[in-house]
Short mmCIF file of C-alpha atoms in Angstrom, two decimals:
data_model
loop_
_atom_site.label_atom_id
_atom_site.label_comp_id
_atom_site.label_asym_id
_atom_site.label_seq_id
_atom_site.Cartn_x
_atom_site.Cartn_y
_atom_site.Cartn_z
CA MET T 1 14.63 21.21 32.67
CA LYS T 2 14.92 18.39 30.34
CA THR T 3 11.53 19.45 28.65
CA ILE T 4 12.96 22.98 28.32
CA CYS T 5 15.94 21.56 26.46
CA PHE T 6 13.66 19.73 24.12
CA TRP T 7 11.83 22.88 23.20
CA VAL T 8 15.01 24.51 22.82
CA PHE T 9 16.46 21.96 20.49
CA GLY T 10 12.98 22.11 18.54
CA ILE T 11 13.30 25.79 17.95
CA LEU T 12 16.81 25.30 16.66
CA LEU T 13 15.56 22.55 14.42
CA ALA T 14 12.83 24.53 13.15
CA VAL T 15 15.28 27.19 12.06
CA MET T 16 17.25 24.77 10.34
CA ALA T 17 14.08 23.63 8.34
CA ALA T 18 13.23 27.27 7.45
CA ALA T 19 16.83 27.34 5.99
CA GLN T 20 16.41 24.25 3.79
CA THR T 21 17.55 25.01 0.28
CA SER T 22 16.27 23.47 -2.97
CA LEU T 23 18.17 21.01 -4.52
CA PRO T 24 19.84 22.40 -7.78
CA LYS T 25 19.46 20.59 -11.04
CA SER T 26 21.80 17.99 -10.97
CA SER T 27 22.47 14.40 -11.96
CA ILE T 28 20.22 13.28 -9.19
CA ALA T 29 17.31 15.63 -9.99
CA ASP T 30 17.63 14.35 -13.84
CA PHE T 31 17.58 10.80 -12.44
CA VAL T 32 14.46 11.45 -10.56
CA GLU T 33 12.64 12.99 -13.34
CA ARG T 34 13.49 10.33 -15.81
CA GLU T 35 12.60 7.42 -13.65
CA MET T 36 9.39 8.88 -12.03
CA ALA T 37 8.20 8.99 -15.68
CA GLU T 38 8.96 5.24 -16.10
CA ALA T 39 7.36 4.28 -12.93
CA ALA T 40 4.26 6.44 -13.59
CA VAL T 41 4.70 8.42 -10.46
CA PRO T 42 2.61 11.64 -10.38
CA GLY T 43 4.79 13.54 -7.88
CA LEU T 44 7.51 13.11 -5.47
CA SER T 45 9.80 14.95 -2.90
CA TYR T 46 13.05 14.14 -1.85
CA SER T 47 15.82 15.48 0.60
CA LEU T 48 19.58 14.86 1.37
CA VAL T 49 21.38 15.65 4.72
CA GLU T 50 25.13 15.88 5.10
CA ASP T 51 26.65 17.05 8.39
CA GLY T 52 23.50 18.40 9.44
CA GLN T 53 22.87 20.57 6.26
CA VAL T 54 19.55 19.82 4.47
CA ARG T 55 18.77 20.20 0.95
CA THR T 56 15.37 19.31 -0.89
CA GLY T 57 13.83 18.92 -4.11
CA GLN T 58 10.35 18.20 -5.72
CA ALA T 59 8.93 17.20 -8.90
CA GLY T 60 5.55 16.36 -10.45
CA VAL T 61 1.93 17.14 -9.20
CA LYS T 62 -0.09 16.40 -6.02
CA GLN T 63 -2.84 14.72 -7.80
CA LEU T 64 -3.43 13.41 -11.40
CA GLY T 65 -5.34 15.84 -13.29
CA SER T 66 -4.26 18.53 -11.35
CA SER T 67 -1.66 21.38 -12.20
CA GLU T 68 -0.80 21.95 -8.57
CA PRO T 69 2.97 21.03 -8.05
CA VAL T 70 4.33 19.03 -5.23
CA ALA T 71 5.81 21.79 -2.77
CA PRO T 72 8.31 21.44 0.05
CA GLU T 73 5.48 21.47 2.73
CA THR T 74 3.42 18.72 0.74
CA GLY T 75 2.81 15.69 3.11
CA PHE T 76 3.23 12.27 2.19
CA VAL T 77 2.20 9.24 4.30
CA ILE T 78 5.63 7.45 4.99
CA GLY T 79 4.28 3.85 5.80
CA SER T 80 6.68 1.82 7.66
CA VAL T 81 9.08 4.48 8.19
CA SER T 82 6.75 5.35 10.92
CA LYS T 83 8.10 2.38 12.80
CA GLY T 84 11.59 4.05 13.70
CA LEU T 85 9.49 7.11 15.05
CA THR T 86 7.46 4.74 17.13
CA ALA T 87 10.49 2.83 18.34
CA LEU T 88 12.30 6.34 19.12
CA GLY T 89 9.00 7.07 21.37
CA VAL T 90 9.17 3.87 23.18
CA VAL T 91 13.14 4.23 23.84
CA GLN T 92 12.26 7.69 25.08
CA LEU T 93 9.78 6.37 27.68
CA SER T 94 12.52 3.65 28.62
CA GLU T 95 15.22 6.55 29.35
CA ALA T 96 12.34 8.14 31.42
CA GLY T 97 12.22 4.92 33.57
CA VAL T 98 8.65 4.23 32.54
CA ILE T 99 9.40 1.13 30.32
CA ASP T 100 11.95 -1.69 30.49
CA LEU T 101 12.93 -2.76 27.18
CA ASP T 102 13.78 -6.20 28.37
CA ALA T 103 10.60 -6.78 30.38
CA SER T 104 7.65 -8.70 29.02
CA ILE T 105 4.79 -6.69 27.25
CA GLY T 106 2.53 -8.45 29.27
CA ASP T 107 3.75 -6.59 32.26
CA TYR T 108 2.34 -3.29 30.70
CA LEU T 109 -0.76 -4.44 28.51
CA GLU T 110 -3.68 -6.22 29.92
CA VAL T 111 -4.50 -7.75 26.46
CA PHE T 112 -2.90 -11.25 26.70
CA ASP T 113 -5.44 -13.19 28.92
CA GLY T 114 -5.08 -16.77 27.92
CA ASN T 115 -2.06 -16.18 25.86
CA PRO T 116 1.04 -16.59 27.83
CA THR T 117 3.30 -16.79 25.06
CA GLY T 118 2.26 -13.55 23.58
CA ALA T 119 2.57 -11.96 27.09
CA ALA T 120 6.14 -13.15 27.37
CA VAL T 121 7.38 -11.22 24.32
CA THR T 122 9.65 -8.45 25.43
CA VAL T 123 9.53 -4.85 24.46
CA ARG T 124 12.93 -5.12 22.73
CA GLN T 125 11.48 -8.14 20.73
CA LEU T 126 8.60 -6.11 19.71
CA LEU T 127 10.80 -3.32 18.16
CA SER T 128 13.25 -5.69 16.69
CA HIS T 129 10.59 -8.04 14.87
CA THR T 130 11.78 -11.07 16.94
CA SER T 131 8.39 -11.46 18.97
CA GLY T 132 7.47 -14.52 16.97
CA TYR T 133 4.43 -12.72 15.36
CA SER T 134 4.47 -13.39 11.45
CA THR T 135 4.22 -10.96 8.62
CA TYR T 136 0.86 -12.63 7.73
CA GLN T 137 -0.51 -12.17 11.40
CA GLY T 138 0.52 -8.54 11.16
CA ASN T 139 -1.41 -7.72 7.95
CA LEU T 140 -4.51 -9.54 8.94
CA THR T 141 -6.26 -6.23 9.70
CA GLN T 142 -5.08 -4.05 6.85
CA ASP T 143 -8.71 -3.40 5.85
CA ASP T 144 -9.74 -1.93 9.29
CA PHE T 145 -10.27 1.78 8.64
CA ALA T 146 -11.80 2.75 12.05
CA THR T 147 -10.77 6.21 13.04
CA ASP T 148 -12.03 6.55 16.63
CA GLU T 149 -9.42 7.08 19.30
CA ARG T 150 -10.00 3.51 20.76
CA ALA T 151 -9.02 1.84 17.52
CA LEU T 152 -5.55 1.25 18.49
CA GLU T 153 -6.67 -0.17 21.88
CA ARG T 154 -8.87 -2.72 19.82
CA ARG T 155 -6.24 -3.56 17.53
CA ALA T 156 -3.80 -4.46 20.58
CA LYS T 157 -6.57 -6.48 22.05
CA ALA T 158 -6.92 -8.53 18.85
CA ILE T 159 -3.34 -9.17 18.51
CA GLY T 160 -3.11 -9.89 22.20
CA ALA T 161 -5.76 -12.99 21.52
CA MET T 162 -3.22 -14.29 18.86
CA PRO T 163 -0.52 -16.67 20.12
CA PRO T 164 2.60 -15.74 17.98
CA ALA T 165 3.47 -17.96 15.20
CA HIS T 166 6.98 -18.68 16.52
CA LYS T 167 8.74 -18.88 19.92
CA PRO T 168 9.61 -15.34 20.95
CA GLY T 169 13.29 -14.39 20.61
CA THR T 170 13.83 -17.30 18.16
CA VAL T 171 13.48 -15.89 14.58
CA TRP T 172 13.15 -12.69 12.87
CA GLY T 173 9.83 -11.93 11.32
CA TYR T 174 8.85 -8.60 10.12
CA SER T 175 5.24 -8.08 11.34
CA ASN T 176 3.03 -4.83 11.75
CA ALA T 177 1.64 -6.35 14.96
CA ASN T 178 4.65 -5.71 16.54
CA TYR T 179 4.44 -1.99 16.02
CA ALA T 180 0.54 -2.03 16.89
CA LEU T 181 1.52 -3.25 20.41
CA ALA T 182 4.31 -0.72 20.29
CA GLY T 183 1.99 2.16 19.67
CA ARG T 184 -0.43 1.11 22.43
CA LEU T 185 2.23 0.58 24.79
CA ILE T 186 3.17 4.29 24.31
CA GLU T 187 -0.49 5.10 24.94
CA VAL T 188 -0.88 3.08 28.07
CA MET T 189 2.56 4.00 29.74
CA SER T 190 2.28 7.80 28.84
CA GLY T 191 -1.42 8.40 29.61
CA GLN T 192 -1.80 10.09 26.30
CA THR T 193 -3.02 8.99 22.83
CA TYR T 194 -0.26 7.89 20.47
CA SER T 195 -1.02 10.91 18.41
CA ASN T 196 -0.75 13.32 21.09
CA TYR T 197 2.36 11.92 22.49
CA MET T 198 4.12 11.70 19.23
CA LYS T 199 3.20 15.28 18.29
CA THR T 200 4.25 16.64 21.78
CA ARG T 201 7.28 14.46 22.81
CA VAL T 202 8.79 13.77 19.30
CA PHE T 203 7.64 15.70 16.31
CA GLN T 204 7.66 19.22 17.77
CA PRO T 205 10.85 18.99 19.94
CA ALA T 206 12.58 17.49 16.69
CA GLY T 207 11.27 20.59 14.68
CA MET T 208 9.23 18.39 12.37
CA VAL T 209 6.62 21.15 11.95
CA ASN T 210 4.95 19.29 9.01
CA THR T 211 4.73 15.98 10.45
CA PHE T 212 1.55 14.36 12.14
CA THR T 213 -0.34 11.18 12.25
CA TYR T 214 -2.64 10.56 9.49
CA THR T 215 -6.56 10.40 9.62
CA ARG T 216 -8.20 11.38 6.12
CA PHE T 217 -6.98 10.69 2.63
CA ASP T 218 -8.48 13.88 1.48
CA ASP T 219 -6.36 16.18 3.96
CA PRO T 220 -5.27 19.14 1.99
CA ARG T 221 -1.95 19.03 3.59
CA ILE T 222 -1.23 15.66 2.07
CA SER T 223 -0.56 14.82 -1.43
CA ALA T 224 -3.25 12.62 -3.11
CA ALA T 225 -2.75 8.73 -2.88
CA HIS T 226 -2.81 6.97 -6.15
CA GLU T 227 -3.13 3.28 -6.60
CA PRO T 228 -2.06 0.77 -9.36
CA TRP T 229 -5.07 0.19 -11.81
CA LEU T 230 -4.78 -1.79 -14.94
CA ILE T 231 -1.19 -0.60 -15.91
CA SER T 232 -2.25 2.76 -15.06
CA ARG T 233 -2.90 4.88 -11.71
CA ARG T 234 -6.06 6.03 -10.14
CA ILE T 235 -6.73 8.31 -7.23
CA ILE T 236 -7.84 6.16 -3.98
CA ALA T 237 -11.41 6.82 -3.43
CA GLN T 238 -11.26 5.78 0.21
CA LYS T 239 -11.45 8.61 2.52
CA LYS T 240 -10.06 7.39 6.08
CA PHE T 241 -7.08 5.88 7.26
CA GLY T 242 -7.42 3.20 10.14
CA GLN T 243 -6.05 4.57 13.38
CA GLY T 244 -5.16 1.14 14.54
CA SER T 245 -2.46 1.07 11.79
CA VAL T 246 -0.98 4.57 12.67
CA PRO T 247 2.11 3.25 14.90
CA GLN T 248 3.15 0.97 12.12
CA GLY T 249 2.81 2.94 9.01
CA GLY T 250 0.33 5.97 9.35
CA ILE T 251 2.56 9.15 10.15
CA VAL T 252 2.65 11.88 7.56
CA SER T 253 5.85 13.76 6.91
CA THR T 254 7.71 15.77 4.36
CA ALA T 255 11.08 15.04 2.88
CA GLY T 256 12.59 18.13 4.72
CA ASP T 257 11.07 16.98 8.07
CA LEU T 258 12.71 13.50 7.45
CA ALA T 259 15.83 15.05 6.77
CA LEU T 260 15.75 16.52 10.21
CA TYR T 261 14.79 13.28 11.60
CA LEU T 262 17.69 11.60 10.05
CA ALA T 263 20.04 14.40 11.09
CA LEU T 264 18.98 14.00 14.72
CA MET T 265 19.70 10.27 14.52
CA MET T 266 23.14 10.94 13.17
CA ASN T 267 24.17 14.08 15.26
CA GLY T 268 25.83 11.90 18.24
CA GLU T 269 24.25 14.12 20.80
CA ASP T 270 21.68 13.73 23.84
CA ASP T 271 18.51 15.45 22.67
CA LEU T 272 15.18 13.61 22.41
CA ILE T 273 17.07 10.47 23.44
CA SER T 274 20.77 9.80 24.38
CA ALA T 275 23.44 9.48 21.65
CA GLN T 276 23.89 5.99 23.18
CA SER T 277 20.30 4.88 22.54
CA LYS T 278 20.26 6.11 19.03
CA ALA T 279 23.37 4.15 18.41
CA MET T 280 21.65 1.16 19.88
CA MET T 281 18.64 1.57 17.59
CA MET T 282 21.01 1.39 14.68
CA THR T 283 22.79 -1.75 15.73
CA PRO T 284 21.58 -5.22 15.35
CA ALA T 285 19.40 -5.95 18.30
CA SER T 286 20.11 -9.84 18.79
CA LYS T 287 21.52 -12.91 17.09
CA ALA T 288 18.06 -13.58 15.96
CA SER T 289 18.07 -10.11 14.37
CA PRO T 290 21.33 -9.70 12.56
CA GLU T 291 19.97 -7.01 10.08
CA TYR T 292 17.43 -5.07 12.11
CA GLY T 293 17.92 -2.86 15.00
CA LEU T 294 14.96 -1.07 16.84
CA GLY T 295 12.93 0.34 13.98
CA TRP T 296 15.69 0.24 11.36
CA PHE T 297 17.22 -2.26 8.75
CA ILE T 298 20.87 -2.40 8.93
CA GLU T 299 23.10 -3.51 5.89
CA ARG T 300 26.74 -3.97 6.18
CA GLU T 301 29.02 -3.96 3.31
CA ASP T 302 32.63 -3.65 2.81
CA GLY T 303 33.54 -0.24 4.13
CA TYR T 304 30.14 1.10 5.06
CA THR T 305 27.02 0.29 7.20
CA LEU T 306 23.77 1.45 5.57
CA VAL T 307 20.82 2.20 7.90
CA THR T 308 17.44 2.21 6.07
CA HIS T 309 13.88 1.71 6.11
CA GLU T 310 11.18 1.51 3.51
CA GLY T 311 7.58 2.67 3.79
CA VAL T 312 4.70 1.22 1.78
CA SER T 313 1.04 2.42 2.35
CA PRO T 314 -2.04 2.41 0.19
CA GLY T 315 -1.09 5.11 -2.45
CA HIS T 316 2.28 6.45 -1.06
CA GLU T 317 5.67 4.81 -0.78
CA ALA T 318 8.81 6.13 1.06
CA LEU T 319 12.56 5.15 1.70
CA VAL T 320 14.83 6.64 4.01
CA ALA T 321 18.53 5.91 4.50
CA MET T 322 21.46 6.72 6.40
CA LEU T 323 25.30 6.23 6.44
CA PRO T 324 25.74 7.27 10.07
CA VAL T 325 29.55 7.29 9.93
CA ASP T 326 29.56 9.67 7.44
CA LYS T 327 26.58 11.66 8.49
CA LYS T 328 24.96 11.32 5.38
CA GLY T 329 21.31 10.68 4.58
CA ALA T 330 18.47 10.83 2.05
CA ALA T 331 14.67 10.60 1.80
CA ILE T 332 12.32 10.28 -1.06
CA LEU T 333 8.58 10.15 -0.93
CA VAL T 334 6.18 9.30 -3.77
CA ASN T 335 2.45 9.68 -4.06
CA SER T 336 1.80 6.35 -5.88
CA GLY T 337 1.54 2.76 -4.69
CA SER T 338 3.48 0.22 -6.72
CA GLY T 339 1.94 -2.14 -9.25
CA THR T 340 2.99 -5.99 -9.88
CA GLY T 341 5.57 -5.52 -12.56
CA PHE T 342 4.00 -2.48 -14.17
CA GLY T 343 4.64 0.92 -12.56
CA GLU T 344 6.89 -0.36 -9.57
CA THR T 345 8.62 2.73 -7.71
CA GLY T 346 11.48 0.59 -6.23
CA TYR T 347 14.21 1.53 -8.63
CA LEU T 348 13.25 5.03 -8.47
CA ARG T 349 13.59 5.06 -4.84
CA ARG T 350 16.61 2.96 -4.40
CA GLY T 351 18.31 4.44 -7.15
CA PHE T 352 17.91 7.89 -5.87
CA VAL T 353 19.11 6.67 -2.40
CA ALA T 354 22.10 5.30 -3.91
CA ARG T 355 23.10 8.25 -5.84
CA ALA T 356 22.42 10.43 -3.08
CA LEU T 357 24.77 8.61 -0.75
CA GLY T 358 27.39 7.82 -3.49
CA LEU T 359 26.53 4.04 -3.39
CA ASP T 360 26.25 1.47 -6.29
CA TYR T 361 22.78 0.31 -7.43
CA ASP T 362 21.93 -1.36 -10.59
CA LYS T 363 18.40 -2.13 -11.90
CA SER T 364 17.97 -5.76 -11.46
CA GLY T 365 16.19 -7.27 -14.11
CA SER T 366 13.30 -6.09 -16.12
CA GLY T 367 10.56 -7.45 -13.91
CA TRP T 368 8.96 -9.30 -16.50
CA GLY T 369 8.51 -12.46 -14.09
CA ARG T 370 6.24 -10.22 -12.23
CA LYS T 371 4.72 -8.71 -15.37
CA GLY T 372 3.91 -12.25 -16.56
CA VAL T 373 2.17 -13.18 -13.30
CA TYR T 374 0.28 -10.02 -13.17
CA LEU T 375 -1.06 -10.30 -17.12
CA PHE T 376 -2.10 -13.90 -16.40
CA PHE T 377 -4.18 -13.08 -13.66
CA MET T 378 -5.74 -10.30 -15.59
CA ILE T 379 -6.34 -12.24 -18.88
CA ALA T 380 -7.38 -15.43 -17.43
CA PRO T 381 -10.99 -14.30 -16.32
CA ILE T 382 -11.56 -13.05 -19.83
CA LEU T 383 -10.52 -16.27 -21.22
CA PHE T 384 -12.74 -18.52 -18.77
CA LEU T 385 -15.63 -16.32 -19.72
CA ILE T 386 -15.03 -17.13 -23.30
CA ALA T 387 -14.68 -20.79 -22.56
CA MET T 388 -17.93 -20.51 -20.79
CA VAL T 389 -19.70 -19.14 -23.85
CA TRP T 390 -18.17 -21.91 -26.01
CA ALA T 391 -19.26 -24.66 -23.44
CA VAL T 392 -22.74 -23.47 -23.85
CA VAL T 393 -22.60 -23.16 -27.50
CA LYS T 394 -20.79 -26.58 -28.19
CA ARG T 395 -22.63 -28.26 -25.20
CA ASP T 396 -23.79 -31.10 -27.57
CA THR T 397 -20.29 -32.08 -28.30
CA ILE T 398 -19.21 -32.10 -24.59
CA ARG T 399 -22.29 -34.48 -23.96
CA ALA T 400 -21.48 -36.67 -26.85
CA LYS T 401 -17.98 -37.72 -25.22
CA THR T 402 -17.93 -41.26 -23.88
CA GLY T 403 -15.68 -43.74 -22.11
CA LEU T 404 -12.38 -42.75 -20.29
CA MET T 405 -11.85 -39.61 -22.30
CA ARG T 406 -15.40 -38.38 -21.31
CA HIS T 407 -14.37 -38.59 -17.48
CA VAL T 408 -10.89 -37.05 -17.97
CA SER T 409 -12.20 -34.09 -20.10
CA LEU T 410 -14.95 -33.21 -17.69
CA TRP T 411 -13.03 -33.85 -14.26
CA LEU T 412 -9.44 -32.72 -15.13
CA PRO T 413 -10.54 -29.05 -15.38
CA VAL T 414 -12.11 -29.29 -11.92
CA VAL T 415 -8.91 -30.30 -10.36
CA THR T 416 -6.81 -27.70 -12.44
CA THR T 417 -9.11 -24.85 -11.68
CA GLY T 418 -9.33 -25.77 -8.21
CA ALA T 419 -5.51 -25.83 -7.83
CA LEU T 420 -5.68 -22.35 -9.76
CA ALA T 421 -8.07 -21.20 -7.03
CA ILE T 422 -5.70 -22.36 -4.21
CA VAL T 423 -2.89 -20.46 -5.96
CA ALA T 424 -4.78 -17.42 -6.08
CA PHE T 425 -6.52 -17.39 -2.93
CA VAL T 426 -3.79 -18.85 -0.55
CA ILE T 427 -0.45 -19.40 -2.01
CA ILE T 428 0.00 -16.01 -3.46
CA PRO T 429 -1.39 -14.15 -0.71
CA ASN T 430 0.75 -16.19 1.68
CA ALA T 431 3.88 -15.52 -0.35
CA ALA T 432 3.29 -11.93 -0.01
CA GLY T 433 2.74 -12.25 3.73
CA ALA T 434 -0.61 -10.93 3.64
CA PRO T 435 -4.19 -12.13 3.42
CA LEU T 436 -6.20 -11.38 0.18
CA ASN T 437 -8.14 -8.73 1.75
CA ALA T 438 -4.73 -6.78 2.47
CA VAL T 439 -3.52 -7.38 -1.16
CA ARG T 440 -6.68 -5.87 -2.51
CA VAL T 441 -6.01 -2.64 -0.09
CA PHE T 442 -2.52 -2.10 -1.55
CA GLN T 443 -2.98 -3.43 -5.21
CA PRO T 444 -6.61 -3.69 -6.05
CA ASP T 445 -6.20 -4.65 -9.67
CA PHE T 446 -4.00 -7.55 -8.98
CA GLY T 447 -6.42 -8.59 -5.94
CA LEU T 448 -9.32 -8.38 -8.19
CA GLY T 449 -7.54 -10.41 -10.75
CA LEU T 450 -6.78 -13.25 -8.26
CA ILE T 451 -10.31 -13.31 -7.18
CA THR T 452 -11.94 -13.10 -10.58
CA THR T 453 -9.48 -15.89 -11.93
CA GLY T 454 -10.07 -18.36 -9.09
CA LEU T 455 -13.92 -17.91 -9.34
CA THR T 456 -14.49 -17.92 -13.03
CA GLY T 457 -12.16 -20.93 -13.35
CA ILE T 458 -14.20 -23.09 -10.93
CA VAL T 459 -17.57 -21.77 -12.43
CA TRP T 460 -16.13 -22.69 -15.88
CA ALA T 461 -15.33 -26.11 -14.70
CA VAL T 462 -18.86 -26.65 -12.83
CA LEU T 463 -20.65 -25.43 -15.76
CA ARG T 464 -19.09 -28.03 -18.14
CA LEU T 465 -20.18 -30.75 -15.68
CA ILE T 466 -23.58 -29.49 -15.58
CA LEU T 467 -23.98 -29.19 -19.17
CA ALA T 468 -22.59 -32.69 -19.70
CA TYR T 469 -24.61 -34.38 -17.07
CA SER T 470 -28.09 -32.47 -17.80
CA GLY T 471 -28.27 -34.12 -21.21
CA GLN T 472 -28.34 -37.71 -22.56
CA SER T 473 -25.13 -38.23 -24.56
CA GLY T 474 -26.57 -40.92 -26.67
CA LYS T 475 -29.71 -39.01 -27.83
CA THR T 476 -27.32 -36.01 -28.30
CA ALA T 477 -25.30 -38.18 -30.65
CA ALA T 478 -28.26 -39.55 -32.32
CA GLU T 479 -29.62 -35.96 -33.10
#
C-alpha cells in the first residue's frame, strides 16, 4: 500500500513539474544575467518555490562555443546537494525498520576489520558529519574515476581501513567519507545498487523525472562542465565521473526537479518519509553539530531559520536553500567551477538565493586576497625560469663570491624555496581540506601553479649550488 502511495504521489508531482512556469523578467533575472557575466559562467538554471508553486528560469548556453541555450530540462551535476538526497534514502530505510540511525555503522558494513573506532561510528554521526572523519580524509580519492558497479564498494573498503581523525561524536567535520559510507549502506541494506535504489525509491516517487546519477561528462542530457583555466574557462576534457563519489556529490538534476524536492521537504506531509523525519533532518543533529542536521546546513538568524546546502563538482556548482516556516525555497545551478579569486560563482549563487527568499546579502570584499595568491603562483614559475637563465649566464659572478656572503647567497634560497614548496604542496592543500591531487581536479590551473612553483623554485636554488661548486671561484676571479 505504501508503495502505491509513493507512485500516486510521484504522479502528482510530475503533473506539478509539467505545470512549472518560467520566471518572468524581473530584478532577480536581471541580477542573474549581470552576475553570470561577471563570474564568466556560460550557462545556468534556477527555480523558486513558494507554497508548492514552482517557477523556473534559465540563462546562457549549455557549452562554450555553442549557441544551444540552457533549457528547463538541462541537467547539472548538483555536487554535495546530493548529500541531502542520500540522507533521505537512509532515513527512508530507517523508517522501514531496516536501519537504526543510532546503531554503529560496523553493524551493517563489513569493511572495518582492525578499525574498531571506525566501526563504532553511528549512522546518525555519518549523516551529520560528526563521525570524526576529516575533510582531508574525505577528499583523498577525488581523482578516482572508476565507473564500474563495485566502485562504491571499493571506496567504502578504503575508508573502512582509515581510523577517523577524531573521536566519533566529539567534533563536527565536513567529510565526503561519511556519505560514501552512507551510499554503500543503502546498497548493502537494500540489496540494490545505490543508483537503482535512488531512482526507484526517491527520484521517481518524488516526480524528479530529470534526475539521475552521473556517469559521463558528455551525456547529452547534461550541460557541459567548464573548469577555471588561466582567468578563463575551458570545457573539461575528462569523460567519466567516478561512481564511488556519486552518493556524496554525483547526482544530476534540474532546477525544476530541485524545486519539487524542496517543496517535498517543506510540505509537512508523510510521503517518501514522514513529516517528523523531514523536520528532524532540518534540525541540528547534536551538540557536536549545532549547524548541521542530516544532509542539511542550518543557519539560525533573528526572525528566520535558513536551511541550505551548496554543491561543488568539477565543472558544475549548485546551491539550494529553504525557509521551511515560510515554505519558500530556491535553487540555482551553474555549469562552471569557480576559480581562485577570478571567476568565482559564490556571489552569483548566494546573491540569487538571498533575493529569491527576501534576505539580505552583501558582496563581501573584492576577493583580491585570493586573486593575489592565484597570481603569485601563476607568475612565480616564470620568474624562477628567468632566474635559472640568469644564473647560467652569470655563473662566473656566482662562483666569484667568497666568505660568509657566499654561503648566505647560495644556501638561503635553498631554505626559502624549500619553505615555499612546503606551502605549495602541503599547507595550501591542507588549508583547503584536500590533497594536491584533489585541488588539481577542481582547480587545475591553480593546482598546476602550485606544483610548478614548488618545483621550479627548488630547481633554481639547486642549480645555483651546482653552478657555484662546479667551478673554482679563484680561477673565475682571475679570469
